[in-house]
Amino acid sequence: MYKVVMTYSDGTEEELDDIMDTMGEAEEFGMYMCSCNSTGKEVLHMSNPGDYPLDDISVDFYVIEV
């Protein structure tokens, strides 16, 4: 069983609740979550660029075994 931990450039980490059966599934889920973060950041920037700059925080992930 594996979980994804999201890491942000400001030093914070977020352990996601979803549990995957394989390392491959967890890695795929982590990449999907990074993509969602990027898309969400763009949408927020388009709605209000003053409050949501694009270069704010980058995101990455790693997988842990539980």
mmCIF file of N, CA, C and O in Angstrom:
data_model
loop_
_atom_site.group_PDB
_atom_site.id
_atom_site.type_symbol
_atom_site.label_atom_id
_atom_site.label_comp_id
_atom_site.label_asym_id
_atom_site.label_seq_id
_atom_site.Cartn_x
_atom_site.Cartn_y
_atom_site.Cartn_z
ATOM 1 N N MET A 1 0.843 -1.162 0.000
ATOM 2 C CA MET A 1 0.000 0.000 0.000
ATOM 3 C C MET A 1 0.900 1.241 0.000
ATOM 4 O O MET A 1 1.891 1.282 0.713
ATOM 5 N N TYR A 2 0.490 2.226 -0.775
ATOM 6 C CA TYR A 2 1.317 3.417 -0.969
ATOM 7 C C TYR A 2 0.464 4.684 -0.890
ATOM 8 O O TYR A 2 -0.709 4.671 -1.236
ATOM 9 N N LYS A 3 1.103 5.757 -0.431
ATOM 10 C CA LYS A 3 0.472 7.072 -0.363
ATOM 11 C C LYS A 3 1.364 8.086 -1.056
ATOM 12 O O LYS A 3 2.575 7.901 -1.163
ATOM 13 N N VAL A 4 0.757 9.186 -1.467
ATOM 14 C CA VAL A 4 1.475 10.276 -2.110
ATOM 15 C C VAL A 4 1.604 11.428 -1.122
ATOM 16 O O VAL A 4 0.642 11.778 -0.433
ATOM 17 N N VAL A 5 2.799 12.001 -1.064
ATOM 18 C CA VAL A 5 3.040 13.188 -0.255
ATOM 19 C C VAL A 5 3.402 14.317 -1.211
ATOM 20 O O VAL A 5 4.380 14.219 -1.949
ATOM 21 N N MET A 6 2.593 15.377 -1.210
ATOM 22 C CA MET A 6 2.852 16.532 -2.060
ATOM 23 C C MET A 6 3.825 17.450 -1.327
ATOM 24 O O MET A 6 3.682 17.674 -0.121
ATOM 25 N N THR A 7 4.826 17.965 -2.050
ATOM 26 C CA THR A 7 5.784 18.905 -1.470
ATOM 27 C C THR A 7 5.712 20.212 -2.256
ATOM 28 O O THR A 7 5.642 20.210 -3.482
ATOM 29 N N TYR A 8 5.722 21.306 -1.531
ATOM 30 C CA TYR A 8 5.599 22.630 -2.140
ATOM 31 C C TYR A 8 6.886 23.415 -1.924
ATOM 32 O O TYR A 8 7.608 23.177 -0.949
ATOM 33 N N SER A 9 7.165 24.351 -2.827
ATOM 34 C CA SER A 9 8.419 25.099 -2.780
ATOM 35 C C SER A 9 8.540 25.988 -1.549
ATOM 36 O O SER A 9 9.636 26.419 -1.210
ATOM 37 N N ASP A 10 7.446 26.222 -0.839
ATOM 38 C CA ASP A 10 7.532 27.013 0.393
ATOM 39 C C ASP A 10 7.899 26.151 1.598
ATOM 40 O O ASP A 10 7.942 26.621 2.729
ATOM 41 N N GLY A 11 8.166 24.850 1.355
ATOM 42 C CA GLY A 11 8.618 23.947 2.410
ATOM 43 C C GLY A 11 7.531 23.117 3.054
ATOM 44 O O GLY A 11 7.820 22.242 3.872
ATOM 45 N N THR A 12 6.273 23.337 2.704
ATOM 46 C CA THR A 12 5.193 22.553 3.306
ATOM 47 C C THR A 12 5.013 21.229 2.571
ATOM 48 O O THR A 12 5.375 21.093 1.409
ATOM 49 N N GLU A 13 4.489 20.263 3.289
ATOM 50 C CA GLU A 13 4.174 18.948 2.734
ATOM 51 C C GLU A 13 2.742 18.590 3.102
ATOM 52 O O GLU A 13 2.249 18.994 4.151
ATOM 53 N N GLU A 14 2.105 17.820 2.217
ATOM 54 C CA GLU A 14 0.721 17.396 2.443
ATOM 55 C C GLU A 14 0.604 15.924 2.077
ATOM 56 O O GLU A 14 0.772 15.540 0.921
ATOM 57 N N GLU A 15 0.320 15.082 3.071
ATOM 58 C CA GLU A 15 0.126 13.656 2.817
ATOM 59 C C GLU A 15 -1.326 13.449 2.398
ATOM 60 O O GLU A 15 -2.252 13.764 3.144
ATOM 61 N N LEU A 16 -1.524 12.945 1.189
ATOM 62 C CA LEU A 16 -2.879 12.749 0.668
ATOM 63 C C LEU A 16 -3.496 11.502 1.282
ATOM 64 O O LEU A 16 -2.803 10.548 1.643
ATOM 65 N N ASP A 17 -4.813 11.476 1.392
ATOM 66 C CA ASP A 17 -5.533 10.383 2.053
ATOM 67 C C ASP A 17 -5.661 9.134 1.189
ATOM 68 O O ASP A 17 -5.835 8.040 1.718
ATOM 69 N N ASP A 18 -5.598 9.289 -0.133
ATOM 70 C CA ASP A 18 -5.805 8.156 -1.040
ATOM 71 C C ASP A 18 -4.702 7.117 -0.869
ATOM 72 O O ASP A 18 -3.533 7.456 -0.770
ATOM 73 N N ILE A 19 -5.081 5.847 -0.847
ATOM 74 C CA ILE A 19 -4.125 4.746 -0.711
ATOM 75 C C ILE A 19 -4.185 3.908 -1.984
ATOM 76 O O ILE A 19 -5.263 3.477 -2.407
ATOM 77 N N MET A 20 -3.019 3.679 -2.583
ATOM 78 C CA MET A 20 -2.915 2.892 -3.812
ATOM 79 C C MET A 20 -2.290 1.530 -3.521
ATOM 80 O O MET A 20 -1.521 1.389 -2.570
ATOM 81 N N ASP A 21 -2.611 0.552 -4.362
ATOM 82 C CA ASP A 21 -2.089 -0.799 -4.179
ATOM 83 C C ASP A 21 -0.652 -0.954 -4.660
ATOM 84 O O ASP A 21 0.092 -1.753 -4.116
ATOM 85 N N THR A 22 -0.262 -0.205 -5.690
ATOM 86 C CA THR A 22 1.078 -0.363 -6.260
ATOM 87 C C THR A 22 1.809 0.973 -6.295
ATOM 88 O O THR A 22 1.191 2.042 -6.273
ATOM 89 N N MET A 23 3.137 0.882 -6.374
ATOM 90 C CA MET A 23 3.974 2.072 -6.490
ATOM 91 C C MET A 23 3.649 2.815 -7.785
ATOM 92 O O MET A 23 3.589 4.043 -7.802
ATOM 93 N N GLY A 24 3.406 2.089 -8.864
ATOM 94 C CA GLY A 24 3.085 2.695 -10.150
ATOM 95 C C GLY A 24 1.803 3.517 -10.097
ATOM 96 O O GLY A 24 1.741 4.614 -10.643
ATOM 97 N N GLU A 25 0.778 2.976 -9.440
ATOM 98 C CA GLU A 25 -0.476 3.712 -9.295
ATOM 99 C C GLU A 25 -0.258 4.987 -8.487
ATOM 100 O O GLU A 25 -0.812 6.039 -8.813
ATOM 101 N N ALA A 26 0.545 4.907 -7.438
ATOM 102 C CA ALA A 26 0.810 6.073 -6.594
ATOM 103 C C ALA A 26 1.583 7.134 -7.379
ATOM 104 O O ALA A 26 1.282 8.326 -7.273
ATOM 105 N N GLU A 27 2.566 6.723 -8.174
ATOM 106 C CA GLU A 27 3.324 7.681 -8.969
ATOM 107 C C GLU A 27 2.427 8.363 -10.009
ATOM 108 O O GLU A 27 2.521 9.567 -10.226
ATOM 109 N N GLU A 28 1.569 7.581 -10.633
ATOM 110 C CA GLU A 28 0.635 8.144 -11.609
ATOM 111 C C GLU A 28 -0.306 9.147 -10.946
ATOM 112 O O GLU A 28 -0.576 10.220 -11.481
ATOM 113 N N PHE A 29 -0.796 8.815 -9.755
ATOM 114 C CA PHE A 29 -1.679 9.709 -9.019
ATOM 115 C C PHE A 29 -0.940 10.991 -8.629
ATOM 116 O O PHE A 29 -1.496 12.089 -8.709
ATOM 117 N N GLY A 30 0.322 10.876 -8.213
ATOM 118 C CA GLY A 30 1.112 12.050 -7.865
ATOM 119 C C GLY A 30 1.300 12.979 -9.054
ATOM 120 O O GLY A 30 1.181 14.204 -8.922
ATOM 121 N N MET A 31 1.570 12.405 -10.227
ATOM 122 C CA MET A 31 1.723 13.219 -11.436
ATOM 123 C C MET A 31 0.400 13.904 -11.794
ATOM 124 O O MET A 31 0.376 15.064 -12.208
ATOM 125 N N TYR A 32 -0.704 13.180 -11.621
ATOM 126 C CA TYR A 32 -2.024 13.751 -11.881
ATOM 127 C C TYR A 32 -2.288 14.929 -10.945
ATOM 128 O O TYR A 32 -2.787 15.975 -11.370
ATOM 129 N N MET A 33 -1.958 14.787 -9.671
ATOM 130 C CA MET A 33 -2.185 15.857 -8.702
ATOM 131 C C MET A 33 -1.322 17.080 -9.017
ATOM 132 O O MET A 33 -1.770 18.216 -8.863
ATOM 133 N N CYS A 34 -0.100 16.875 -9.486
ATOM 134 C CA CYS A 34 0.751 18.003 -9.901
ATOM 135 C C CYS A 34 0.114 18.724 -11.080
ATOM 136 O O CYS A 34 0.117 19.954 -11.146
ATOM 137 N N SER A 35 -0.447 17.964 -12.010
ATOM 138 C CA SER A 35 -1.116 18.544 -13.166
ATOM 139 C C SER A 35 -2.342 19.350 -12.736
ATOM 140 O O SER A 35 -2.578 20.451 -13.230
ATOM 141 N N CYS A 36 -3.109 18.808 -11.802
ATOM 142 C CA CYS A 36 -4.289 19.517 -11.296
ATOM 143 C C CYS A 36 -3.888 20.824 -10.629
ATOM 144 O O CYS A 36 -4.551 21.846 -10.799
ATOM 145 N N ASN A 37 -2.794 20.800 -9.899
ATOM 146 C CA ASN A 37 -2.311 22.010 -9.240
ATOM 147 C C ASN A 37 -1.954 23.064 -10.267
ATOM 148 O O ASN A 37 -2.310 24.234 -10.131
ATOM 149 N N SER A 38 -1.270 22.656 -11.322
ATOM 150 C CA SER A 38 -0.858 23.583 -12.374
ATOM 151 C C SER A 38 -2.071 24.186 -13.075
ATOM 152 O O SER A 38 -2.151 25.396 -13.284
ATOM 153 N N THR A 39 -3.037 23.355 -13.417
ATOM 154 C CA THR A 39 -4.248 23.828 -14.093
ATOM 155 C C THR A 39 -5.043 24.759 -13.188
ATOM 156 O O THR A 39 -5.508 25.818 -13.619
ATOM 157 N N GLY A 40 -5.186 24.389 -11.935
ATOM 158 C CA GLY A 40 -5.919 25.223 -10.992
ATOM 159 C C GLY A 40 -5.259 26.578 -10.801
ATOM 160 O O GLY A 40 -5.936 27.609 -10.692
ATOM 161 N N LYS A 41 -3.924 26.573 -10.777
ATOM 162 C CA LYS A 41 -3.191 27.829 -10.631
ATOM 163 C C LYS A 41 -3.459 28.751 -11.816
ATOM 164 O O LYS A 41 -3.641 29.955 -11.654
ATOM 165 N N GLU A 42 -3.503 28.187 -13.027
ATOM 166 C CA GLU A 42 -3.784 28.982 -14.227
ATOM 167 C C GLU A 42 -5.194 29.557 -14.200
ATOM 168 O O GLU A 42 -5.407 30.725 -14.538
ATOM 169 N N VAL A 43 -6.167 28.749 -13.785
ATOM 170 C CA VAL A 43 -7.559 29.210 -13.731
ATOM 171 C C VAL A 43 -7.702 30.341 -12.714
ATOM 172 O O VAL A 43 -8.346 31.363 -12.990
ATOM 173 N N LEU A 44 -7.103 30.184 -11.536
ATOM 174 C CA LEU A 44 -7.164 31.240 -10.536
ATOM 175 C C LEU A 44 -6.489 32.515 -11.036
ATOM 176 O O LEU A 44 -6.994 33.614 -10.815
ATOM 177 N N HIS A 45 -5.370 32.363 -11.723
ATOM 178 C CA HIS A 45 -4.664 33.528 -12.259
ATOM 179 C C HIS A 45 -5.526 34.263 -13.286
ATOM 180 O O HIS A 45 -5.561 35.494 -13.295
ATOM 181 N N MET A 46 -6.231 33.521 -14.135
ATOM 182 C CA MET A 46 -7.092 34.160 -15.130
ATOM 183 C C MET A 46 -8.258 34.895 -14.464
ATOM 184 O O MET A 46 -8.698 35.927 -14.950
ATOM 185 N N SER A 47 -8.742 34.383 -13.337
ATOM 186 C CA SER A 47 -9.877 35.020 -12.675
ATOM 187 C C SER A 47 -9.468 36.271 -11.902
ATOM 188 O O SER A 47 -10.249 37.203 -11.791
ATOM 189 N N ASN A 48 -8.242 36.280 -11.369
ATOM 190 C CA ASN A 48 -7.785 37.443 -10.606
ATOM 191 C C ASN A 48 -6.258 37.431 -10.532
ATOM 192 O O ASN A 48 -5.682 36.978 -9.542
ATOM 193 N N PRO A 49 -5.576 37.940 -11.569
ATOM 194 C CA PRO A 49 -4.111 37.883 -11.620
ATOM 195 C C PRO A 49 -3.418 38.607 -10.470
ATOM 196 O O PRO A 49 -2.325 38.223 -10.073
ATOM 197 N N GLY A 50 -4.057 39.617 -9.908
ATOM 198 C CA GLY A 50 -3.442 40.345 -8.803
ATOM 199 C C GLY A 50 -3.288 39.511 -7.547
ATOM 200 O O GLY A 50 -2.300 39.605 -6.834
ATOM 201 N N ASP A 51 -4.267 38.667 -7.278
ATOM 202 C CA ASP A 51 -4.231 37.835 -6.080
ATOM 203 C C ASP A 51 -3.565 36.489 -6.304
ATOM 204 O O ASP A 51 -3.146 35.845 -5.345
ATOM 205 N N TYR A 52 -3.500 36.029 -7.557
ATOM 206 C CA TYR A 52 -2.982 34.696 -7.852
ATOM 207 C C TYR A 52 -1.912 34.748 -8.947
ATOM 208 O O TYR A 52 -2.171 34.389 -10.095
ATOM 209 N N PRO A 53 -0.688 35.164 -8.606
ATOM 210 C CA PRO A 53 0.372 35.181 -9.615
ATOM 211 C C PRO A 53 0.755 33.753 -10.018
ATOM 212 O O PRO A 53 0.645 32.817 -9.226
ATOM 213 N N LEU A 54 1.198 33.584 -11.256
ATOM 214 C CA LEU A 54 1.543 32.246 -11.751
ATOM 215 C C LEU A 54 2.826 31.686 -11.140
ATOM 216 O O LEU A 54 2.971 30.488 -11.009
ATOM 217 N N ASP A 55 3.759 32.523 -10.787
ATOM 218 C CA ASP A 55 5.053 32.032 -10.306
ATOM 219 C C ASP A 55 5.110 31.875 -8.789
ATOM 220 O O ASP A 55 6.169 31.879 -8.193
ATOM 221 N N ASP A 56 3.986 31.700 -8.155
ATOM 222 C CA ASP A 56 3.903 31.677 -6.702
ATOM 223 C C ASP A 56 4.604 30.474 -6.081
ATOM 224 O O ASP A 56 5.646 30.617 -5.470
ATOM 225 N N ILE A 57 4.048 29.292 -6.191
ATOM 226 C CA ILE A 57 4.577 28.102 -5.519
ATOM 227 C C ILE A 57 4.587 26.922 -6.492
ATOM 228 O O ILE A 57 3.607 26.655 -7.166
ATOM 229 N N SER A 58 5.714 26.217 -6.541
ATOM 230 C CA SER A 58 5.780 25.023 -7.375
ATOM 231 C C SER A 58 5.487 23.795 -6.508
ATOM 232 O O SER A 58 5.607 23.828 -5.288
ATOM 233 N N VAL A 59 5.121 22.699 -7.167
ATOM 234 C CA VAL A 59 4.721 21.497 -6.435
ATOM 235 C C VAL A 59 5.422 20.274 -7.030
ATOM 236 O O VAL A 59 5.697 20.208 -8.219
ATOM 237 N N ASP A 60 5.733 19.327 -6.152
ATOM 238 C CA ASP A 60 6.312 18.038 -6.534
ATOM 239 C C ASP A 60 5.711 16.998 -5.600
ATOM 240 O O ASP A 60 4.876 17.328 -4.761
ATOM 241 N N PHE A 61 6.136 15.765 -5.694
ATOM 242 C CA PHE A 61 5.586 14.726 -4.841
ATOM 243 C C PHE A 61 6.605 13.610 -4.633
ATOM 244 O O PHE A 61 7.589 13.508 -5.367
ATOM 245 N N TYR A 62 6.364 12.814 -3.616
ATOM 246 C CA TYR A 62 7.090 11.550 -3.455
ATOM 247 C C TYR A 62 6.111 10.526 -2.894
ATOM 248 O O TYR A 62 5.041 10.875 -2.401
ATOM 249 N N VAL A 63 6.473 9.268 -3.027
ATOM 250 C CA VAL A 63 5.593 8.169 -2.634
ATOM 251 C C VAL A 63 6.163 7.510 -1.383
ATOM 252 O O VAL A 63 7.368 7.289 -1.278
ATOM 253 N N ILE A 64 5.275 7.203 -0.431
ATOM 254 C CA ILE A 64 5.683 6.478 0.769
ATOM 255 C C ILE A 64 4.916 5.162 0.859
ATOM 256 O O ILE A 64 3.813 5.037 0.326
ATOM 257 N N GLU A 65 5.513 4.201 1.507
ATOM 258 C CA GLU A 65 4.846 2.921 1.709
ATOM 259 C C GLU A 65 4.174 2.945 3.076
ATOM 260 O O GLU A 65 4.752 3.387 4.062
ATOM 261 N N VAL A 66 2.915 2.510 3.121
ATOM 262 C CA VAL A 66 2.167 2.489 4.383
ATOM 263 C C VAL A 66 1.748 1.090 4.756
ATOM 264 O O VAL A 66 1.685 0.210 3.931
#
